[in-house]
Coordinates of N, CA, C and O in Angstrom, one line a residue:
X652 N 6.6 -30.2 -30.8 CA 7.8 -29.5 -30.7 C 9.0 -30.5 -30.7 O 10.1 -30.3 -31.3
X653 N 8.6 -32.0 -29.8 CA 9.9 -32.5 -30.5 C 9.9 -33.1 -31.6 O 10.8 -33.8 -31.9
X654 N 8.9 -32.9 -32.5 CA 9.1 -33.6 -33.8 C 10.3 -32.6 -34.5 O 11.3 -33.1 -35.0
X655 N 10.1 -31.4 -34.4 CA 10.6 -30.2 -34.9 C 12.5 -30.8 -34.9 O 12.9 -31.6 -34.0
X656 N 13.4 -30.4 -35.9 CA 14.5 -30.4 -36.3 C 15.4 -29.3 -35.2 O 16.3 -29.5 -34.4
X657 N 14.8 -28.0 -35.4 CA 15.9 -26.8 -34.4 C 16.6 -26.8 -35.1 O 17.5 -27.6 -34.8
X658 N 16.8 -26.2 -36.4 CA 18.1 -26.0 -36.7 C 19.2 -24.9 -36.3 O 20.4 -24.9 -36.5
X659 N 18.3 -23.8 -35.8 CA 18.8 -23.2 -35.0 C 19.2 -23.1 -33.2 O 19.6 -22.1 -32.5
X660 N 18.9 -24.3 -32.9 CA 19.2 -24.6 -31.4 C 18.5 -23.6 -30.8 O 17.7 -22.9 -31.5
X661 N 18.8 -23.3 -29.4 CA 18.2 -22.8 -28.5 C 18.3 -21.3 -28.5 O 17.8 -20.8 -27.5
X662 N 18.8 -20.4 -29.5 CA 18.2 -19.7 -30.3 C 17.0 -19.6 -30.8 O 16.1 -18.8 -30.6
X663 N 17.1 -20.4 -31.5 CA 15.9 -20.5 -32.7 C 14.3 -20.8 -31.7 O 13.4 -20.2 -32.2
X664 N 14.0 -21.5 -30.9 CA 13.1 -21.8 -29.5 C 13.1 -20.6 -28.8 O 12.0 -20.0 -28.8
X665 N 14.4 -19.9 -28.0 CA 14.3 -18.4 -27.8 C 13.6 -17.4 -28.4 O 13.5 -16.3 -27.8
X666 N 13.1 -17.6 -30.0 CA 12.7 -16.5 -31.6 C 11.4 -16.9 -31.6 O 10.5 -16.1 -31.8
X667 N 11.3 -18.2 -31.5 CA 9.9 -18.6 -31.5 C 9.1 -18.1 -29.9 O 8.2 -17.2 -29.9
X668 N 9.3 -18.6 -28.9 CA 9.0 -18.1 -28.1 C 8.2 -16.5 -28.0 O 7.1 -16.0 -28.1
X669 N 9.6 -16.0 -27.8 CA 9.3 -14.6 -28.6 C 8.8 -13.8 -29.1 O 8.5 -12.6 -29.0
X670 N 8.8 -14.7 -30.0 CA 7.4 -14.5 -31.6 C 5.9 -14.8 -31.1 O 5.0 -13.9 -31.0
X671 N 5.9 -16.2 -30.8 CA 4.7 -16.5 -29.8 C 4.0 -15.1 -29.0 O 3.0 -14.5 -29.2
X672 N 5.0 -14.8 -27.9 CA 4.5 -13.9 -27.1 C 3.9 -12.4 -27.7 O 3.1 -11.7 -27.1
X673 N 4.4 -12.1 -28.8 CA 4.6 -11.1 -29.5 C 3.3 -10.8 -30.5 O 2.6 -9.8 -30.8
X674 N 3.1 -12.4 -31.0 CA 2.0 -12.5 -31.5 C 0.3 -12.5 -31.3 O -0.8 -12.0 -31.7
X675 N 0.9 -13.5 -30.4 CA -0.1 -13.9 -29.8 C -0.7 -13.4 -28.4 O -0.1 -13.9 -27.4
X676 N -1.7 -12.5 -28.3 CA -1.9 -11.7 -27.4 C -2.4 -12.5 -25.5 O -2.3 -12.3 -24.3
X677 N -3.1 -13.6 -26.5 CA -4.2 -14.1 -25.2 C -3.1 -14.9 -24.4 O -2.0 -15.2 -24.8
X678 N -3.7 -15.2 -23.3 CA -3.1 -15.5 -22.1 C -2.3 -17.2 -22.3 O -1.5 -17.7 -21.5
X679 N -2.7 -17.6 -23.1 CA -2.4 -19.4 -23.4 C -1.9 -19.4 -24.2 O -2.3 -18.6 -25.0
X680 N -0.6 -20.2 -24.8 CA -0.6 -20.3 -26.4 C -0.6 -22.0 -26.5 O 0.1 -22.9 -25.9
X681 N -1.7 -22.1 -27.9 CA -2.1 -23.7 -28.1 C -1.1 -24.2 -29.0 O -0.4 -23.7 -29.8
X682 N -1.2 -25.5 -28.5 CA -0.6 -26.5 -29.3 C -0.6 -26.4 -31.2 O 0.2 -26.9 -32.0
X683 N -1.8 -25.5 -31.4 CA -2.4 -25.4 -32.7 C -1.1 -24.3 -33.1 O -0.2 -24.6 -33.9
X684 N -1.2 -23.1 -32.4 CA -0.5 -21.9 -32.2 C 0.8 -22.4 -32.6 O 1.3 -22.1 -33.7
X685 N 1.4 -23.1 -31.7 CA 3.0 -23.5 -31.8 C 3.4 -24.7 -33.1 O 4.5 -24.4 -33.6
X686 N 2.9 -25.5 -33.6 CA 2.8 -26.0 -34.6 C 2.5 -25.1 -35.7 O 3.3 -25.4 -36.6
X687 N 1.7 -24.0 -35.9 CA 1.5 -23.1 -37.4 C 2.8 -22.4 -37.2 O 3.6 -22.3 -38.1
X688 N 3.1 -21.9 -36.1 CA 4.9 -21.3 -36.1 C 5.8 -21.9 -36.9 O 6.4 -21.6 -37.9
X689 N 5.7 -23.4 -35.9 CA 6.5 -24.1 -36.6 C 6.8 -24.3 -37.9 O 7.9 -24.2 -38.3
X690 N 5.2 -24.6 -38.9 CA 5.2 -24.5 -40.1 C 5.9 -23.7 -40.9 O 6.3 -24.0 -42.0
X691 N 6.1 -22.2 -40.0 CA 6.4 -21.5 -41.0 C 7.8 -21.5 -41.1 O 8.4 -20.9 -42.1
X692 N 8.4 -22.1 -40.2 CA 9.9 -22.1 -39.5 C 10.2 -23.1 -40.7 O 10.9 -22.8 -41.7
X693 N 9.5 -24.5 -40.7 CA 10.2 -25.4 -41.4 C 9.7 -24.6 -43.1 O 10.0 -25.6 -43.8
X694 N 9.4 -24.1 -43.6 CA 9.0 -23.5 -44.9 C 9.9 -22.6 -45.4 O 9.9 -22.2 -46.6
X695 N 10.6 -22.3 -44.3 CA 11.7 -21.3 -44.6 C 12.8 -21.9 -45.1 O 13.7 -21.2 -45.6
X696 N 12.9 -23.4 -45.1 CA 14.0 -24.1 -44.9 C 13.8 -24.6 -46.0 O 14.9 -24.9 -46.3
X697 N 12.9 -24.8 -47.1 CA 13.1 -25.0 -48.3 C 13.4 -24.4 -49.2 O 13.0 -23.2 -49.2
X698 N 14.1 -24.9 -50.3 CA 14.3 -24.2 -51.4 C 13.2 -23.1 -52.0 O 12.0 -23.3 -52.2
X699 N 13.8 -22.1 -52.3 CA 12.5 -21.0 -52.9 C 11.4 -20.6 -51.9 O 10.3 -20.0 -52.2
X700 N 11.7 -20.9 -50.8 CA 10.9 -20.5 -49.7 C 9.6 -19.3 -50.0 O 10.2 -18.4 -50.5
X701 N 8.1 -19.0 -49.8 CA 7.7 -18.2 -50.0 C 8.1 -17.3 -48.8 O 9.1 -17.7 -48.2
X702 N 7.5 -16.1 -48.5 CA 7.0 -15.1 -47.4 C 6.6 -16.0 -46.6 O 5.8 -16.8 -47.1
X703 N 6.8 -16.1 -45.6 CA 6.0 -16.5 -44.2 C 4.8 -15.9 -43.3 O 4.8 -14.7 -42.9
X704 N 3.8 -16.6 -43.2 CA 2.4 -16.1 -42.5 C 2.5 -15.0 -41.7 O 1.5 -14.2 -41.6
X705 N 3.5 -14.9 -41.2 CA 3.1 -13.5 -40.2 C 4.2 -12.2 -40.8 O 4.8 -11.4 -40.2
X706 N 4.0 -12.4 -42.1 CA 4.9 -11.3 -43.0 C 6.0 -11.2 -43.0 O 6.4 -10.1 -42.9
X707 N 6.5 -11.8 -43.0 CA 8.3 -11.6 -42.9 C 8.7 -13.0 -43.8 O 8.2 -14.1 -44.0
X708 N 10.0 -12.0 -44.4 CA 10.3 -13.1 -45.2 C 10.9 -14.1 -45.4 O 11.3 -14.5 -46.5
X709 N 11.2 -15.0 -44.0 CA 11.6 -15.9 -43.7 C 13.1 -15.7 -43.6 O 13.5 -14.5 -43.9
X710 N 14.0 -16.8 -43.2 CA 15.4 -16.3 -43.2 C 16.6 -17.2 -44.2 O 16.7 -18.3 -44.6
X711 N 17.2 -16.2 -44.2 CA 18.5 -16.0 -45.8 C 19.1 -17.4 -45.0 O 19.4 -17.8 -43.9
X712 N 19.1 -18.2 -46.7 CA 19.8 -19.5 -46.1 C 21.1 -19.7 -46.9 O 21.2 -19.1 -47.9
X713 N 22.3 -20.8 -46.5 CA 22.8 -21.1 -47.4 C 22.7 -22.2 -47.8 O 23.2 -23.1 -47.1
X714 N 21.9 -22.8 -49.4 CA 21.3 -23.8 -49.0 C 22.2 -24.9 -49.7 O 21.8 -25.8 -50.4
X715 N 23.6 -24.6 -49.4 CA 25.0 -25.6 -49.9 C 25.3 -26.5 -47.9 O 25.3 -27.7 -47.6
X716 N 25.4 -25.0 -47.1 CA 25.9 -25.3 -46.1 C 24.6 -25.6 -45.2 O 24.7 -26.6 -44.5
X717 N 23.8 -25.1 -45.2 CA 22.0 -25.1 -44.9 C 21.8 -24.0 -43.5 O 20.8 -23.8 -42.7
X718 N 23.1 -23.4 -43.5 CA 23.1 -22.3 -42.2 C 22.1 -21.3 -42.5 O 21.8 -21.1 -43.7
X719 N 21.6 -20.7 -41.6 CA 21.2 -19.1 -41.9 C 22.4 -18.1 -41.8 O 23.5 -18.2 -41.3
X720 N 21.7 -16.9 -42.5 CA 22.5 -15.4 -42.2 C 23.2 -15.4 -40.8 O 24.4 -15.2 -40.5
X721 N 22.0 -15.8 -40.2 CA 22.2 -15.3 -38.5 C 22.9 -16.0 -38.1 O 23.9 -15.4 -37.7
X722 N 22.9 -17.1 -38.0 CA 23.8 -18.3 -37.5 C 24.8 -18.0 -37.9 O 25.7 -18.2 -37.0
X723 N 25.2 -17.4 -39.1 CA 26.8 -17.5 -39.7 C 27.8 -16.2 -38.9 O 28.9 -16.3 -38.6
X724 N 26.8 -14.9 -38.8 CA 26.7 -13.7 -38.1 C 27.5 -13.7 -36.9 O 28.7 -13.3 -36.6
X725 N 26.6 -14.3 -36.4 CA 26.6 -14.9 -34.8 C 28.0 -15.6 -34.5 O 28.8 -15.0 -33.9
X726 N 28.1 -16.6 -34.9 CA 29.6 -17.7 -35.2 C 30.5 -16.4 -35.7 O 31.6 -16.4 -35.1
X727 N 30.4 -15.5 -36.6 CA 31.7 -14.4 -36.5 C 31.9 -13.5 -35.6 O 32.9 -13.1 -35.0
X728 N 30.9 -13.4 -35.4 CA 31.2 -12.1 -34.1 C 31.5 -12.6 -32.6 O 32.0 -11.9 -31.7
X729 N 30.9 -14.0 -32.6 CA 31.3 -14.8 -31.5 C 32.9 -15.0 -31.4 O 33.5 -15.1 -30.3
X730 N 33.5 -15.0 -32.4 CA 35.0 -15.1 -32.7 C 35.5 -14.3 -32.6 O 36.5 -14.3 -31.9
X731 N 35.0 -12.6 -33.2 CA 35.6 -11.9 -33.1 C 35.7 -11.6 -31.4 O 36.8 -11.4 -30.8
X732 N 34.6 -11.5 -30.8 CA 35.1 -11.1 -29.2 C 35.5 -12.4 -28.3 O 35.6 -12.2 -27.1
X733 N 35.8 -13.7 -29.0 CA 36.9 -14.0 -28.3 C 38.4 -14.3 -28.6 O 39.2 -15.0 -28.1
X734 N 38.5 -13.6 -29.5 CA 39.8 -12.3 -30.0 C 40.4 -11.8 -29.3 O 41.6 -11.6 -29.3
X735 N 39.2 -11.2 -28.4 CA 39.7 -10.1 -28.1 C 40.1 -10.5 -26.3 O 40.2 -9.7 -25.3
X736 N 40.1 -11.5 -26.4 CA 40.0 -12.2 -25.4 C 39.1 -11.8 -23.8 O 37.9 -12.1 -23.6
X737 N 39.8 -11.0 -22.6 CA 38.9 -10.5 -21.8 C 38.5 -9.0 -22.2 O 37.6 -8.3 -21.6
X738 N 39.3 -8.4 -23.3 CA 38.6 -6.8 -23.6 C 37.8 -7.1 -24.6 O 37.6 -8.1 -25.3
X739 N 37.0 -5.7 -24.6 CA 35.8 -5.8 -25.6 C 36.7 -5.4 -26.7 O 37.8 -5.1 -26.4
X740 N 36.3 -5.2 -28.3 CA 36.4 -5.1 -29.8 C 36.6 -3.3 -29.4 O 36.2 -2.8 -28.3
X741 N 37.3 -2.6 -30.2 CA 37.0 -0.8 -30.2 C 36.0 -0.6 -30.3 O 35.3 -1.5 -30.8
X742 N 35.4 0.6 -30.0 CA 34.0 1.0 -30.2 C 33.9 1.8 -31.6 O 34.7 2.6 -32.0
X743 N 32.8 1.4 -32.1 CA 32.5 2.0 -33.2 C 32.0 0.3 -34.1 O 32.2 0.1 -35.3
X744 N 31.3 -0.7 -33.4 CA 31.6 -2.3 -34.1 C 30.2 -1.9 -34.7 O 30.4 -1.6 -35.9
X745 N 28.9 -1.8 -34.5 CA 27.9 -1.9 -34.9 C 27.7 -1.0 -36.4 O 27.0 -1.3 -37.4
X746 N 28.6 0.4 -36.4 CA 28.6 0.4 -37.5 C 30.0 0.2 -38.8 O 30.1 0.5 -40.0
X747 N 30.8 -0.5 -38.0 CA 31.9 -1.6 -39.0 C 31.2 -2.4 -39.5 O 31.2 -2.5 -40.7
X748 N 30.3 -3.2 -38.7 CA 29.7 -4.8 -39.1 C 28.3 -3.9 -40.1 O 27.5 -4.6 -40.8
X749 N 28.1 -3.0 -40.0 CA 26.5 -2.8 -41.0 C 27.4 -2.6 -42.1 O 27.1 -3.5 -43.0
X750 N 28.6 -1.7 -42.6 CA 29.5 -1.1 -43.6 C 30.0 -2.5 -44.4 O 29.9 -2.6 -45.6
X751 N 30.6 -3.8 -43.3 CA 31.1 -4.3 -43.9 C 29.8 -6.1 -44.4 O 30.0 -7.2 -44.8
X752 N 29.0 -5.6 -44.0 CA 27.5 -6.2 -44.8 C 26.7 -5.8 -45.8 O 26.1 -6.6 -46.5
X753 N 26.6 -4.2 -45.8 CA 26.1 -3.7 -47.2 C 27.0 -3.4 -48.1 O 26.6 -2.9 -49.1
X754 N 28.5 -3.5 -48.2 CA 29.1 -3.0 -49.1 C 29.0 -4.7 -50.2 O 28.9 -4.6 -51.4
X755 N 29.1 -5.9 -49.5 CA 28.4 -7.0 -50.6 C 27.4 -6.9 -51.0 O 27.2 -6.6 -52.1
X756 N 26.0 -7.3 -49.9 CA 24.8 -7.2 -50.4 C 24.5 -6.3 -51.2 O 23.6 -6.6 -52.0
X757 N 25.2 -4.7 -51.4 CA 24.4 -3.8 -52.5 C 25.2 -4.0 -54.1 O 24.9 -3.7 -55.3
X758 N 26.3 -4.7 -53.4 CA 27.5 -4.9 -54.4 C 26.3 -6.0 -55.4 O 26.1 -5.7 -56.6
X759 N 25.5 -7.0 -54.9 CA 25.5 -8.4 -55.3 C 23.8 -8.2 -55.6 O 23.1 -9.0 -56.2
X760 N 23.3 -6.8 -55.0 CA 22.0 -6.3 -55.9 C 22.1 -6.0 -56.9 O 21.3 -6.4 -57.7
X761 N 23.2 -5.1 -57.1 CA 23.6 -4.6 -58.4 C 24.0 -5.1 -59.5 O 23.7 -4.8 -60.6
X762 N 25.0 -5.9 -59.1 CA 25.6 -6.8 -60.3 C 24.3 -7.8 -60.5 O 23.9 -7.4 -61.6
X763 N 23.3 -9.1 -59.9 CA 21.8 -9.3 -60.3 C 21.2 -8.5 -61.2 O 20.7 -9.1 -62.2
X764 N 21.1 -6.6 -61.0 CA 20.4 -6.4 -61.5 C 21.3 -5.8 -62.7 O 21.2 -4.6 -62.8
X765 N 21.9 -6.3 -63.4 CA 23.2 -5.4 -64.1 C 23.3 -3.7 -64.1 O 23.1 -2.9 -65.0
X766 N 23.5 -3.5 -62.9 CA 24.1 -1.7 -62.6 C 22.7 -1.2 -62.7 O 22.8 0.1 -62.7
X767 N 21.1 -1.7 -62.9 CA 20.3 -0.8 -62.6 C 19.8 -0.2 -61.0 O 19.0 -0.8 -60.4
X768 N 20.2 0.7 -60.7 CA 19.6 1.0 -59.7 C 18.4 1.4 -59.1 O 18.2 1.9 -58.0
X769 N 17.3 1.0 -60.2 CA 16.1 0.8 -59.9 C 15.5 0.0 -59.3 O 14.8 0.1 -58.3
X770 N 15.9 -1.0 -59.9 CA 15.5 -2.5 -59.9 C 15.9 -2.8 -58.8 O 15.1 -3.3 -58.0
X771 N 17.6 -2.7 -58.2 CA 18.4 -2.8 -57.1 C 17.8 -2.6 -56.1 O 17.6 -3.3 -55.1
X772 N 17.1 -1.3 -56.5 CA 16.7 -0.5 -54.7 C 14.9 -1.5 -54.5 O 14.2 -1.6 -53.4
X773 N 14.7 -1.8 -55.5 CA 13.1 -2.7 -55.4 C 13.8 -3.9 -54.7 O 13.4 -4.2 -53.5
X774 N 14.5 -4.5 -55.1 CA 15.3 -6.0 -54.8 C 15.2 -5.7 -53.3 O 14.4 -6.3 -52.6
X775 N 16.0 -4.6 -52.7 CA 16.9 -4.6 -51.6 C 15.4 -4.5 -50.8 O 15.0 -5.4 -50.1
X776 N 14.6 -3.3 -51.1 CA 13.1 -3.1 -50.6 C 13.8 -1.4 -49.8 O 13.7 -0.8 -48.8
X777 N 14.7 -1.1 -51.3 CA 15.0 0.8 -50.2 C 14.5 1.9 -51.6 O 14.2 1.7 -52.8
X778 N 14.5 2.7 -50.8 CA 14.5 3.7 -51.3 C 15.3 4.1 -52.8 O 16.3 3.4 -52.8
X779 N 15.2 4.7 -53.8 CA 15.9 4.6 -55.0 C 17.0 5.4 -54.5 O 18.2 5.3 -55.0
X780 N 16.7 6.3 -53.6 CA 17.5 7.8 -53.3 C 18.5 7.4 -51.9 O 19.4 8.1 -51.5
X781 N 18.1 6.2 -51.4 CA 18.7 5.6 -49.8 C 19.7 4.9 -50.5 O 20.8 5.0 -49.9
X782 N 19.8 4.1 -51.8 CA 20.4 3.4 -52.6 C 21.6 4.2 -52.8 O 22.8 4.1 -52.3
X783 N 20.8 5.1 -53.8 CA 22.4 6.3 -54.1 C 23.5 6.6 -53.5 O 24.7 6.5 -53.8
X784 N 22.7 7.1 -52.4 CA 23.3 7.4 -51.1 C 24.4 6.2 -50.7 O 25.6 6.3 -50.8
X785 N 23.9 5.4 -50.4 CA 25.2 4.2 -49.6 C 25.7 3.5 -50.9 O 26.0 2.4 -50.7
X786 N 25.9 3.9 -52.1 CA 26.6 3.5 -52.9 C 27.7 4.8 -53.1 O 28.9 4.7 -53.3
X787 N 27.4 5.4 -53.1 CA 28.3 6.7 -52.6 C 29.0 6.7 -51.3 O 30.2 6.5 -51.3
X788 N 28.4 6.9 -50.4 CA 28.8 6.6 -48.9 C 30.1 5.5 -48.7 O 31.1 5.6 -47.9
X789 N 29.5 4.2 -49.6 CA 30.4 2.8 -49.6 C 31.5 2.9 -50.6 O 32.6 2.4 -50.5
X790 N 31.1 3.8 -51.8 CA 32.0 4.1 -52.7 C 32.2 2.4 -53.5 O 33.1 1.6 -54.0
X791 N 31.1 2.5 -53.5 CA 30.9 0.9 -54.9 C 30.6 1.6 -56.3 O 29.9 2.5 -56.6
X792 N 31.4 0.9 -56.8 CA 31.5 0.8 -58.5 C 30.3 0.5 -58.8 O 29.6 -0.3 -58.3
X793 N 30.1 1.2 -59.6 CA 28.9 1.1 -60.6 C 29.7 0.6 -62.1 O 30.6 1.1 -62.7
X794 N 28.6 -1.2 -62.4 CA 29.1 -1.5 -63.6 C 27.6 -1.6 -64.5 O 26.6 -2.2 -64.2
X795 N 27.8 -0.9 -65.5 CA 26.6 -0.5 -66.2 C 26.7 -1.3 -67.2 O 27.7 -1.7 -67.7
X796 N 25.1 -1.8 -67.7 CA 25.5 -2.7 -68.4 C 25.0 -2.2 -69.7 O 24.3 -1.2 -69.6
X797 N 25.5 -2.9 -71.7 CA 25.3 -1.9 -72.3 C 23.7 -2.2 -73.0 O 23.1 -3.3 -73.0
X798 N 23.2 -1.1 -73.4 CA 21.6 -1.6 -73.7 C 21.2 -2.0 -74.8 O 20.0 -2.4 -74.9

């Protein structure tokens, strides 16, 4: 564990932990145990990353800045509520912040897959018909490409 980088600080030890407990049923968890975590942790961190051993697909990096999704997430909304200084944000935040995350990501499926929404909803891993829906819902442009 201290060879390990953390690039997510005491977070990222909190996830593993977590994971550990979650995983791993029996009463101990080995040295062996926390090291194959690990593995999968630092595997995520390369370029082209596969799927990760315990199915999940590891996490969205930026591999200019080398942050994760989460990290970046976190550091905004950490700002935004101290904005707001000792009051909380209005209510209704959890679904501002989903609206104002899928209206890029489905934007940046689509345009990838040039305006098919086949392909898009395989990409994203939704529904063809859940796709429709929040592209409607979001009211994104569809740019079609010609065949």
């Amino acid at each position: 564990m201290k060879r390990y980088r953390w690039p997510g600080n005491i977070r990222e030890l909190e996830n593993l932990t977590r994971r550990l407990a979650a995983l791993y049923p029996q009463e101990s968890v080995t040295a062996q145990l926390v090291d194959a975590e690990l593995a999968v942790d630092a595997s995520a961190l390369e370029p082209g990353f596969p799927a990760s051993a315990n199915g999940g697909a590891g996490r969205v990096r930026d591999s200019e800045q080398g942050t994760t999704l989460a990290s970046a997430v976190e550091q905004h909304l950490s700002e935004l509520f101290r904005g707001h200084g000792d009051a909380l944000p209005p209510p209704g935040l959890y679904h501002r912040v989903l609206r104002e995350f899928e209206y890029p990501l489905i934007s940046a499926a689509l345009a990838a897959t040039r305006g098919n929404q086949i392909k898009a909803a395989e990409l994203l891993g939704l529904n063809r018909n859940t796709l429709r829906k929040k592209v409607r819902d979001l009211d994104i442009r569809l740019m079609r490409s010609p065949r």
